[in-house]
PDB file of C-alpha atoms and ligand atoms in Angstrom:
ATOM      1  CA  MET A   1    -136.239 -88.477-121.739  1.00  0.00           C
ATOM      2  CA  GLU A   2    -137.631 -89.083-125.087  1.00  0.00           C
ATOM      3  CA  ARG A   3    -138.516 -91.927-127.112  1.00  0.00           C
ATOM      4  CA  LEU A   4    -135.831 -93.093-129.554  1.00  0.00           C
ATOM      5  CA  GLN A   5    -138.238 -92.633-132.829  1.00  0.00           C
ATOM      6  CA  LYS A   6    -139.295 -88.990-131.800  1.00  0.00           C
ATOM      7  CA  VAL A   7    -135.517 -87.974-131.316  1.00  0.00           C
ATOM      8  CA  LEU A   8    -134.630 -89.199-134.836  1.00  0.00           C
ATOM      9  CA  ALA A   9    -137.784 -87.414-136.465  1.00  0.00           C
ATOM     10  CA  GLN A  10    -137.109 -84.259-134.671  1.00  0.00           C
ATOM     11  CA  ALA A  11    -133.487 -84.324-135.733  1.00  0.00           C
ATOM     12  CA  GLY A  12    -134.828 -84.675-139.345  1.00  0.00           C
ATOM     13  CA  VAL A  13    -133.348 -88.058-139.907  1.00  0.00           C
ATOM     14  CA  ALA A  14    -136.950 -89.316-141.110  1.00  0.00           C
ATOM     15  CA  SER A  15    -140.531 -89.473-140.494  1.00  0.00           C
ATOM     16  CA  ARG A  16    -141.381 -91.210-136.956  1.00  0.00           C
ATOM     17  CA  ARG A  17    -142.629 -93.927-138.962  1.00  0.00           C
ATOM     18  CA  LYS A  18    -139.587 -94.369-141.309  1.00  0.00           C
ATOM     19  CA  SER A  19    -137.604 -94.023-137.936  1.00  0.00           C
ATOM     20  CA  GLU A  20    -139.326 -96.853-136.394  1.00  0.00           C
ATOM     21  CA  THR A  21    -138.510 -99.149-139.328  1.00  0.00           C
ATOM     22  CA  LEU A  22    -134.827 -97.953-139.014  1.00  0.00           C
ATOM     23  CA  ILE A  23    -134.740 -98.653-135.260  1.00  0.00           C
ATOM     24  CA  VAL A  24    -136.124-102.292-136.028  1.00  0.00           C
ATOM     25  CA  ALA A  25    -133.891-103.102-138.977  1.00  0.00           C
ATOM     26  CA  GLY A  26    -130.914-102.498-136.393  1.00  0.00           C
ATOM     27  CA  LYS A  27    -129.644 -99.217-137.971  1.00  0.00           C
ATOM     28  CA  VAL A  28    -129.490 -97.401-134.778  1.00  0.00           C
ATOM     29  CA  LYS A  29    -127.138 -97.275-132.138  1.00  0.00           C
ATOM     30  CA  VAL A  30    -127.420 -95.840-128.584  1.00  0.00           C
ATOM     31  CA  ASN A  31    -124.022 -95.000-126.996  1.00  0.00           C
ATOM     32  CA  GLY A  32    -122.544 -97.555-129.215  1.00  0.00           C
ATOM     33  CA  VAL A  33    -124.952-100.347-128.765  1.00  0.00           C
ATOM     34  CA  VAL A  34    -127.297-101.744-131.412  1.00  0.00           C
ATOM     35  CA  VAL A  35    -131.117-100.817-130.244  1.00  0.00           C
ATOM     36  CA  THR A  36    -134.235-102.636-131.948  1.00  0.00           C
ATOM     37  CA  GLU A  37    -136.674-101.635-129.136  1.00  0.00           C
ATOM     38  CA  LEU A  38    -139.181 -99.232-130.002  1.00  0.00           C
ATOM     39  CA  GLY A  39    -140.024 -98.338-126.528  1.00  0.00           C
ATOM     40  CA  THR A  40    -136.229 -97.433-125.924  1.00  0.00           C
ATOM     41  CA  LYS A  41    -135.964 -93.612-124.252  1.00  0.00           C
ATOM     42  CA  VAL A  42    -132.971 -91.725-124.658  1.00  0.00           C
ATOM     43  CA  SER A  43    -131.892 -88.474-122.889  1.00  0.00           C
ATOM     44  CA  SER A  44    -130.029 -85.534-124.338  1.00  0.00           C
ATOM     45  CA  SER A  45    -126.862 -86.904-123.090  1.00  0.00           C
ATOM     46  CA  ASP A  46    -127.188 -90.259-124.995  1.00  0.00           C
ATOM     47  CA  ARG A  47    -124.908 -90.641-127.872  1.00  0.00           C
ATOM     48  CA  VAL A  48    -127.478 -91.935-130.875  1.00  0.00           C
ATOM     49  CA  GLU A  49    -126.220 -93.005-134.449  1.00  0.00           C
ATOM     50  CA  VAL A  50    -127.996 -93.699-137.561  1.00  0.00           C
ATOM     51  CA  GLU A  51    -126.019 -95.904-140.020  1.00  0.00           C
ATOM     52  CA  GLY A  52    -123.012 -95.116-138.290  1.00  0.00           C
ATOM     53  CA  VAL A  53    -123.690 -91.377-138.572  1.00  0.00           C
ATOM     54  CA  GLN A  54    -123.835 -89.464-135.049  1.00  0.00           C
ATOM     55  CA  LEU A  55    -126.934 -87.144-134.882  1.00  0.00           C
ATOM     56  CA  VAL A  56    -126.650 -83.438-135.022  1.00  0.00           C
ATOM     57  CA  LYS A  57    -128.278 -82.107-131.883  1.00  0.00           C
ATOM     58  CA  GLU A  58    -130.283 -79.223-132.836  1.00  0.00           C
ATOM     59  CA  THR A  59    -129.604 -75.966-130.593  1.00  0.00           C
ATOM     60  CA  TYR A  60    -132.311 -75.564-128.205  1.00  0.00           C
ATOM     61  CA  VAL A  61    -134.391 -72.425-128.154  1.00  0.00           C
ATOM     62  CA  TYR A  62    -136.898 -71.200-125.588  1.00  0.00           C
ATOM     63  CA  PHE A  63    -139.786 -68.693-126.203  1.00  0.00           C
ATOM     64  CA  LEU A  64    -142.183 -67.111-123.734  1.00  0.00           C
ATOM     65  CA  LEU A  65    -145.455 -66.670-126.071  1.00  0.00           C
ATOM     66  CA  TYR A  66    -148.419 -64.714-124.660  1.00  0.00           C
ATOM     67  CA  LYS A  67    -151.021 -66.967-126.256  1.00  0.00           C
ATOM     68  CA  PRO A  68    -154.211 -64.935-127.543  1.00  0.00           C
ATOM     69  CA  ARG A  69    -157.673 -66.419-127.257  1.00  0.00           C
ATOM     70  CA  GLY A  70    -158.628 -68.253-130.285  1.00  0.00           C
ATOM     71  CA  ILE A  71    -155.644 -70.385-130.937  1.00  0.00           C
ATOM     72  CA  ILE A  72    -154.972 -73.958-130.370  1.00  0.00           C
ATOM     73  CA  SER A  73    -151.826 -74.923-128.671  1.00  0.00           C
ATOM     74  CA  THR A  74    -150.868 -77.933-130.807  1.00  0.00           C
ATOM     75  CA  VAL A  75    -148.442 -77.682-133.447  1.00  0.00           C
ATOM     76  CA  ASP A  76    -151.176 -78.968-135.791  1.00  0.00           C
ATOM     77  CA  ASP A  77    -154.643 -79.280-136.120  1.00  0.00           C
ATOM     78  CA  GLU A  78    -156.856 -81.196-138.132  1.00  0.00           C
ATOM     79  CA  LYS A  79    -159.445 -78.652-138.412  1.00  0.00           C
ATOM     80  CA  GLY A  80    -157.046 -76.246-139.830  1.00  0.00           C
ATOM     81  CA  ARG A  81    -157.600 -74.062-137.305  1.00  0.00           C
ATOM     82  CA  LYS A  82    -154.637 -71.462-136.439  1.00  0.00           C
ATOM     83  CA  THR A  83    -152.166 -73.037-133.819  1.00  0.00           C
ATOM     84  CA  VAL A  84    -149.452 -71.512-131.706  1.00  0.00           C
ATOM     85  CA  LEU A  85    -146.963 -72.492-134.276  1.00  0.00           C
ATOM     86  CA  ASP A  86    -148.244 -70.047-136.760  1.00  0.00           C
ATOM     87  CA  LEU A  87    -146.911 -67.082-134.537  1.00  0.00           C
ATOM     88  CA  PHE A  88    -143.401 -68.440-135.316  1.00  0.00           C
ATOM     89  CA  PRO A  89    -143.153 -68.205-139.075  1.00  0.00           C
ATOM     90  CA  GLN A  90    -139.332 -67.645-139.042  1.00  0.00           C
ATOM     91  CA  ILE A  91    -138.367 -70.485-136.680  1.00  0.00           C
ATOM     92  CA  GLU A  92    -136.127 -73.279-137.939  1.00  0.00           C
ATOM     93  CA  GLN A  93    -135.917 -75.266-134.913  1.00  0.00           C
ATOM     94  CA  ARG A  94    -138.876 -77.760-134.544  1.00  0.00           C
ATOM     95  CA  ILE A  95    -140.606 -76.037-131.426  1.00  0.00           C
ATOM     96  CA  PHE A  96    -143.594 -77.270-129.667  1.00  0.00           C
ATOM     97  CA  PRO A  97    -145.848 -76.026-126.771  1.00  0.00           C
ATOM     98  CA  VAL A  98    -144.675 -76.903-123.322  1.00  0.00           C
ATOM     99  CA  GLY A  99    -148.197 -78.250-121.793  1.00  0.00           C
ATOM    100  CA  ARG A 100    -151.278 -76.687-122.872  1.00  0.00           C
ATOM    101  CA  LEU A 101    -153.700 -73.835-122.623  1.00  0.00           C
ATOM    102  CA  ASP A 102    -157.430 -74.419-123.895  1.00  0.00           C
ATOM    103  CA  TYR A 103    -158.538 -72.627-127.148  1.00  0.00           C
ATOM    104  CA  ASP A 104    -160.292 -70.074-125.050  1.00  0.00           C
ATOM    105  CA  THR A 105    -157.788 -69.234-122.752  1.00  0.00           C
ATOM    106  CA  SER A 106    -154.930 -66.622-123.209  1.00  0.00           C
ATOM    107  CA  GLY A 107    -151.300 -66.164-121.400  1.00  0.00           C
ATOM    108  CA  VAL A 108    -147.913 -67.588-120.789  1.00  0.00           C
ATOM    109  CA  ILE A 109    -147.101 -70.485-122.880  1.00  0.00           C
ATOM    110  CA  ILE A 110    -143.564 -71.334-123.211  1.00  0.00           C
ATOM    111  CA  MET A 111    -142.180 -73.118-126.695  1.00  0.00           C
ATOM    112  CA  THR A 112    -138.971 -75.004-127.104  1.00  0.00           C
ATOM    113  CA  ASN A 113    -137.357 -77.862-128.848  1.00  0.00           C
ATOM    114  CA  ASP A 114    -135.991 -79.273-125.732  1.00  0.00           C
ATOM    115  CA  GLY A 115    -137.929 -82.510-124.772  1.00  0.00           C
ATOM    116  CA  ASP A 116    -136.276 -82.862-121.200  1.00  0.00           C
ATOM    117  CA  PHE A 117    -136.916 -79.309-120.237  1.00  0.00           C
ATOM    118  CA  SER A 118    -140.643 -79.564-121.377  1.00  0.00           C
ATOM    119  CA  TYR A 119    -140.574 -82.886-119.241  1.00  0.00           C
ATOM    120  CA  LEU A 120    -139.542 -80.982-115.904  1.00  0.00           C
ATOM    121  CA  MET A 121    -142.061 -78.073-116.704  1.00  0.00           C
ATOM    122  CA  THR A 122    -145.218 -80.098-117.297  1.00  0.00           C
ATOM    123  CA  HIS A 123    -144.527 -83.349-114.953  1.00  0.00           C
ATOM    124  CA  PRO A 124    -146.648 -82.535-111.596  1.00  0.00           C
ATOM    125  CA  LYS A 125    -143.886 -84.176-109.394  1.00  0.00           C
ATOM    126  CA  PHE A 126    -141.755 -81.175-109.990  1.00  0.00           C
ATOM    127  CA  GLY A 127    -144.524 -78.852-108.785  1.00  0.00           C
ATOM    128  CA  ILE A 128    -143.990 -75.849-111.174  1.00  0.00           C
ATOM    129  CA  LYS A 129    -146.687 -73.320-110.196  1.00  0.00           C
ATOM    130  CA  LYS A 130    -148.903 -71.569-112.757  1.00  0.00           C
ATOM    131  CA  LYS A 131    -150.941 -68.701-111.928  1.00  0.00           C
ATOM    132  CA  TYR A 132    -154.328 -68.144-113.533  1.00  0.00           C
ATOM    133  CA  ILE A 133    -156.716 -65.055-113.662  1.00  0.00           C
ATOM    134  CA  ALA A 134    -160.466 -66.470-113.830  1.00  0.00           C
ATOM    135  CA  LYS A 135    -163.482 -64.283-114.340  1.00  0.00           C
ATOM    136  CA  VAL A 136    -166.066 -66.375-113.081  1.00  0.00           C
ATOM    137  CA  LYS A 137    -170.135 -65.994-113.184  1.00  0.00           C
ATOM    138  CA  GLY A 138    -171.549 -65.661-109.769  1.00  0.00           C
ATOM    139  CA  ILE A 139    -169.676 -64.770-106.600  1.00  0.00           C
ATOM    140  CA  PRO A 140    -168.357 -67.728-104.657  1.00  0.00           C
ATOM    141  CA  GLY A 141    -168.256 -67.433-100.713  1.00  0.00           C
ATOM    142  CA  ARG A 142    -165.509 -68.652 -98.089  1.00  0.00           C
ATOM    143  CA  GLU A 143    -166.748 -72.134 -98.181  1.00  0.00           C
ATOM    144  CA  ALA A 144    -166.291 -72.671-101.991  1.00  0.00           C
ATOM    145  CA  LEU A 145    -163.109 -70.775-102.119  1.00  0.00           C
ATOM    146  CA  ARG A 146    -161.925 -73.023 -99.432  1.00  0.00           C
ATOM    147  CA  LYS A 147    -162.740 -76.248-101.674  1.00  0.00           C
ATOM    148  CA  LEU A 148    -160.865 -74.949-104.435  1.00  0.00           C
ATOM    149  CA  GLU A 149    -158.034 -74.522-102.044  1.00  0.00           C
ATOM    150  CA  THR A 150    -158.149 -77.857-100.134  1.00  0.00           C
ATOM    151  CA  GLY A 151    -159.052 -80.191-103.236  1.00  0.00           C
ATOM    152  CA  ILE A 152    -161.847 -80.700-105.526  1.00  0.00           C
ATOM    153  CA  ASP A 153    -163.031 -84.234-106.715  1.00  0.00           C
ATOM    154  CA  LEU A 154    -162.937 -84.351-110.521  1.00  0.00           C
ATOM    155  CA  GLU A 155    -163.428 -87.312-112.424  1.00  0.00           C
ATOM    156  CA  ASP A 156    -159.823 -87.836-113.104  1.00  0.00           C
ATOM    157  CA  GLY A 157    -158.897 -87.537-109.077  1.00  0.00           C
ATOM    158  CA  ARG A 158    -158.707 -85.180-106.437  1.00  0.00           C
ATOM    159  CA  THR A 159    -156.933 -81.713-107.302  1.00  0.00           C
ATOM    160  CA  ALA A 160    -154.170 -80.929-105.349  1.00  0.00           C
ATOM    161  CA  PRO A 161    -154.191 -77.751-102.765  1.00  0.00           C
ATOM    162  CA  ALA A 162    -154.218 -74.683-104.638  1.00  0.00           C
ATOM    163  CA  HIS A 163    -153.650 -71.052-103.647  1.00  0.00           C
ATOM    164  CA  VAL A 164    -156.821 -68.951-104.201  1.00  0.00           C
ATOM    165  CA  LYS A 165    -157.251 -65.181-103.797  1.00  0.00           C
ATOM    166  CA  MET A 166    -160.470 -63.426-104.491  1.00  0.00           C
ATOM    167  CA  GLN A 167    -159.280 -60.256-106.337  1.00  0.00           C
ATOM    168  CA  SER A 168    -162.692 -58.192-107.143  1.00  0.00           C
ATOM    169  CA  VAL A 169    -166.203 -58.612-107.296  1.00  0.00           C
ATOM    170  CA  ASP A 170    -168.879 -57.129-109.531  1.00  0.00           C
ATOM    171  CA  LYS A 171    -172.015 -57.060-107.668  1.00  0.00           C
ATOM    172  CA  LYS A 172    -173.983 -55.675-110.819  1.00  0.00           C
ATOM    173  CA  SER A 173    -172.734 -58.426-113.372  1.00  0.00           C
ATOM    174  CA  GLU A 174    -172.797 -61.060-110.627  1.00  0.00           C
ATOM    175  CA  SER A 175    -169.285 -62.001-111.549  1.00  0.00           C
ATOM    176  CA  ALA A 176    -165.607 -61.926-109.650  1.00  0.00           C
ATOM    177  CA  LEU A 177    -162.102 -62.426-110.535  1.00  0.00           C
ATOM    178  CA  ILE A 178    -160.270 -64.542-108.817  1.00  0.00           C
ATOM    179  CA  GLU A 179    -156.530 -65.610-108.523  1.00  0.00           C
ATOM    180  CA  ILE A 180    -155.818 -69.363-108.418  1.00  0.00           C
ATOM    181  CA  THR A 181    -152.373 -70.974-108.564  1.00  0.00           C
ATOM    182  CA  ILE A 182    -151.913 -74.648-109.395  1.00  0.00           C
ATOM    183  CA  HIS A 183    -148.942 -77.336-110.092  1.00  0.00           C
ATOM    184  CA  GLU A 184    -150.942 -79.708-111.990  1.00  0.00           C
ATOM    185  CA  GLY A 185    -152.138 -79.796-115.518  1.00  0.00           C
ATOM    186  CA  LYS A 186    -155.142 -81.828-115.630  1.00  0.00           C
ATOM    187  CA  ASN A 187    -157.124 -81.099-118.579  1.00  0.00           C
ATOM    188  CA  ARG A 188    -159.174 -77.990-118.378  1.00  0.00           C
ATOM    189  CA  GLN A 189    -158.757 -78.127-114.558  1.00  0.00           C
ATOM    190  CA  VAL A 190    -159.245 -74.546-113.775  1.00  0.00           C
ATOM    191  CA  ARG A 191    -162.821 -74.492-115.654  1.00  0.00           C
ATOM    192  CA  ARG A 192    -163.736 -77.780-114.280  1.00  0.00           C
ATOM    193  CA  MET A 193    -162.705 -76.634-110.545  1.00  0.00           C
ATOM    194  CA  PHE A 194    -164.864 -73.688-110.863  1.00  0.00           C
ATOM    195  CA  ASP A 195    -167.696 -75.640-112.634  1.00  0.00           C
ATOM    196  CA  ALA A 196    -167.437 -77.872-109.338  1.00  0.00           C
ATOM    197  CA  ILE A 197    -168.471 -74.933-107.110  1.00  0.00           C
ATOM    198  CA  GLY A 198    -170.959 -73.611-109.313  1.00  0.00           C
ATOM    199  CA  CYS A 199    -169.381 -70.677-110.667  1.00  0.00           C
ATOM    200  CA  PRO A 200    -167.991 -71.332-114.378  1.00  0.00           C
ATOM    201  CA  VAL A 201    -165.457 -69.593-115.968  1.00  0.00           C
ATOM    202  CA  GLN A 202    -166.156 -66.914-118.480  1.00  0.00           C
ATOM    203  CA  LYS A 203    -162.717 -65.831-119.246  1.00  0.00           C
ATOM    204  CA  LEU A 204    -159.362 -67.201-118.125  1.00  0.00           C
ATOM    205  CA  ARG A 205    -155.593 -66.005-118.424  1.00  0.00           C
ATOM    206  CA  ARG A 206    -152.613 -67.504-117.202  1.00  0.00           C
ATOM    207  CA  GLU A 207    -150.371 -64.873-115.551  1.00  0.00           C
ATOM    208  CA  SER A 208    -147.354 -66.692-114.868  1.00  0.00           C
ATOM    209  CA  PHE A 209    -145.576 -69.967-115.339  1.00  0.00           C
ATOM    210  CA  GLY A 210    -142.958 -70.692-112.492  1.00  0.00           C
ATOM    211  CA  ASN A 211    -141.072 -67.211-112.719  1.00  0.00           C
ATOM    212  CA  VAL A 212    -142.048 -66.032-115.911  1.00  0.00           C
ATOM    213  CA  THR A 213    -144.949 -63.883-116.533  1.00  0.00           C
ATOM    214  CA  THR A 214    -146.850 -61.852-119.502  1.00  0.00           C
ATOM    215  CA  HIS A 215    -145.416 -58.672-118.131  1.00  0.00           C
ATOM    216  CA  GLY A 216    -144.653 -56.240-120.895  1.00  0.00           C
ATOM    217  CA  LEU A 217    -146.145 -58.475-123.461  1.00  0.00           C
ATOM    218  CA  ASN A 218    -149.523 -58.091-125.578  1.00  0.00           C
ATOM    219  CA  ALA A 219    -151.551 -60.966-126.460  1.00  0.00           C
ATOM    220  CA  GLY A 220    -149.770 -62.663-129.463  1.00  0.00           C
ATOM    221  CA  ASP A 221    -146.414 -61.374-128.717  1.00  0.00           C
ATOM    222  CA  ALA A 222    -143.392 -63.435-127.901  1.00  0.00           C
ATOM    223  CA  ARG A 223    -139.796 -63.220-126.607  1.00  0.00           C
ATOM    224  CA  GLU A 224    -136.921 -65.293-126.190  1.00  0.00           C
ATOM    225  CA  LEU A 225    -136.532 -66.421-122.449  1.00  0.00           C
ATOM    226  CA  THR A 226    -133.038 -65.269-121.330  1.00  0.00           C
ATOM    227  CA  LYS A 227    -130.583 -68.140-120.192  1.00  0.00           C
ATOM    228  CA  HIS A 228    -130.928 -66.778-116.642  1.00  0.00           C
ATOM    229  CA  GLU A 229    -134.770 -67.443-117.133  1.00  0.00           C
ATOM    230  CA  VAL A 230    -134.165 -70.890-118.440  1.00  0.00           C
ATOM    231  CA  LYS A 231    -131.875 -71.725-115.865  1.00  0.00           C
ATOM    232  CA  GLN A 232    -134.551 -70.680-113.093  1.00  0.00           C
ATOM    233  CA  LEU A 233    -137.219 -72.811-114.339  1.00  0.00           C
ATOM    234  CA  ARG A 234    -134.891 -75.833-114.100  1.00  0.00           C
ATOM    235  CA  VAL A 235    -134.017 -74.911-110.387  1.00  0.00           C
ATOM    236  CA  LEU A 236    -137.281 -74.158-109.803  1.00  0.00           C
ATOM    237  CA  ALA A 237    -138.423 -77.931-111.073  1.00  0.00           C
ATOM    238  CA  GLU A 238    -135.536 -79.426-109.246  1.00  0.00           C
ATOM    239  CA  THR A 239    -135.417 -77.739-106.042  1.00  0.00           C
ATOM    240  CA  GLY A 240    -139.076 -76.088-105.563  1.00  0.00           C
ATOM    241  CA  LYS A 241    -137.445 -72.634-105.117  1.00  0.00           C
ATOM    242  CA  ILE A 242    -135.292 -69.985-106.548  1.00  0.00           C
ATOM    243  CA  GLY A 243    -132.368 -68.711-104.637  1.00  0.00           C
TER     244      GLY A 243
HETATM  245  N1  URA B 301    -157.089 -74.718-117.020  1.00  0.00           N
HETATM  246  C1  URA B 301    -157.942 -74.708-117.872  1.00  0.00           C
HETATM  247  O1  URA B 301    -159.307 -74.934-117.463  1.00  0.00           O
HETATM  248  N2  URA B 301    -157.698 -74.369-119.008  1.00  0.00           N
HETATM  249  C2  URA B 301    -156.361 -73.951-119.451  1.00  0.00           C
HETATM  250  O2  URA B 301    -156.390 -73.420-120.428  1.00  0.00           O
HETATM  251  C3  URA B 301    -155.605 -74.190-118.218  1.00  0.00           C
HETATM  252  C4  URA B 301    -155.638 -74.447-117.163  1.00  0.00           C
END
């Protein structure tokens, strides 16, 4: 579900501000009924008309981007830094990233213009799993790893149970490579979880998002998701499993 003014703006009717004016002025109908409430939410199955003309729906597109480090995962940046959108110079649709990755995190990020799909992928209640590989300073012991698994008290709440696996340890540089799978998306969650056990993250990569991985791509590459992959992701969100 998306706010009506956002849907109008995305369909190219007008800017979001101008779209709000159109709504308040009673020029917009949803399923044949005039709507003047700005908070109204609509889904892709609702019929929206502006001044008697039905909105033309954009074709939905879905991409998998292997985000490199040093790029911001928003559609614009007030500091003028390079964004994930700059990696899609040819795309006509107004795509946006599904969720976020930090500036310094690399890995899988999905880009789409389908707001309902984005909601399914990001709301923690749908439980899409994201697997990260973290290189951390220090070598966490069993007790610390157990804490990551069972839940860490962060200032914005306790983290849900996670799956954690030690991949390798480098005693010389006092660092470790750890795989961690979570289904929430709190801001800088993985970094804050490792901070809490005294092993700050030095490098972070998201290896997979649901059933899709960076496999076969180099940082900076993108490919269209297949219809099957998109369907699988929806099934994962709706049922918690594939097949
Ligand atoms: N957790 C983080 O700390 N950073 C990310 O980019 C993603 C998850």
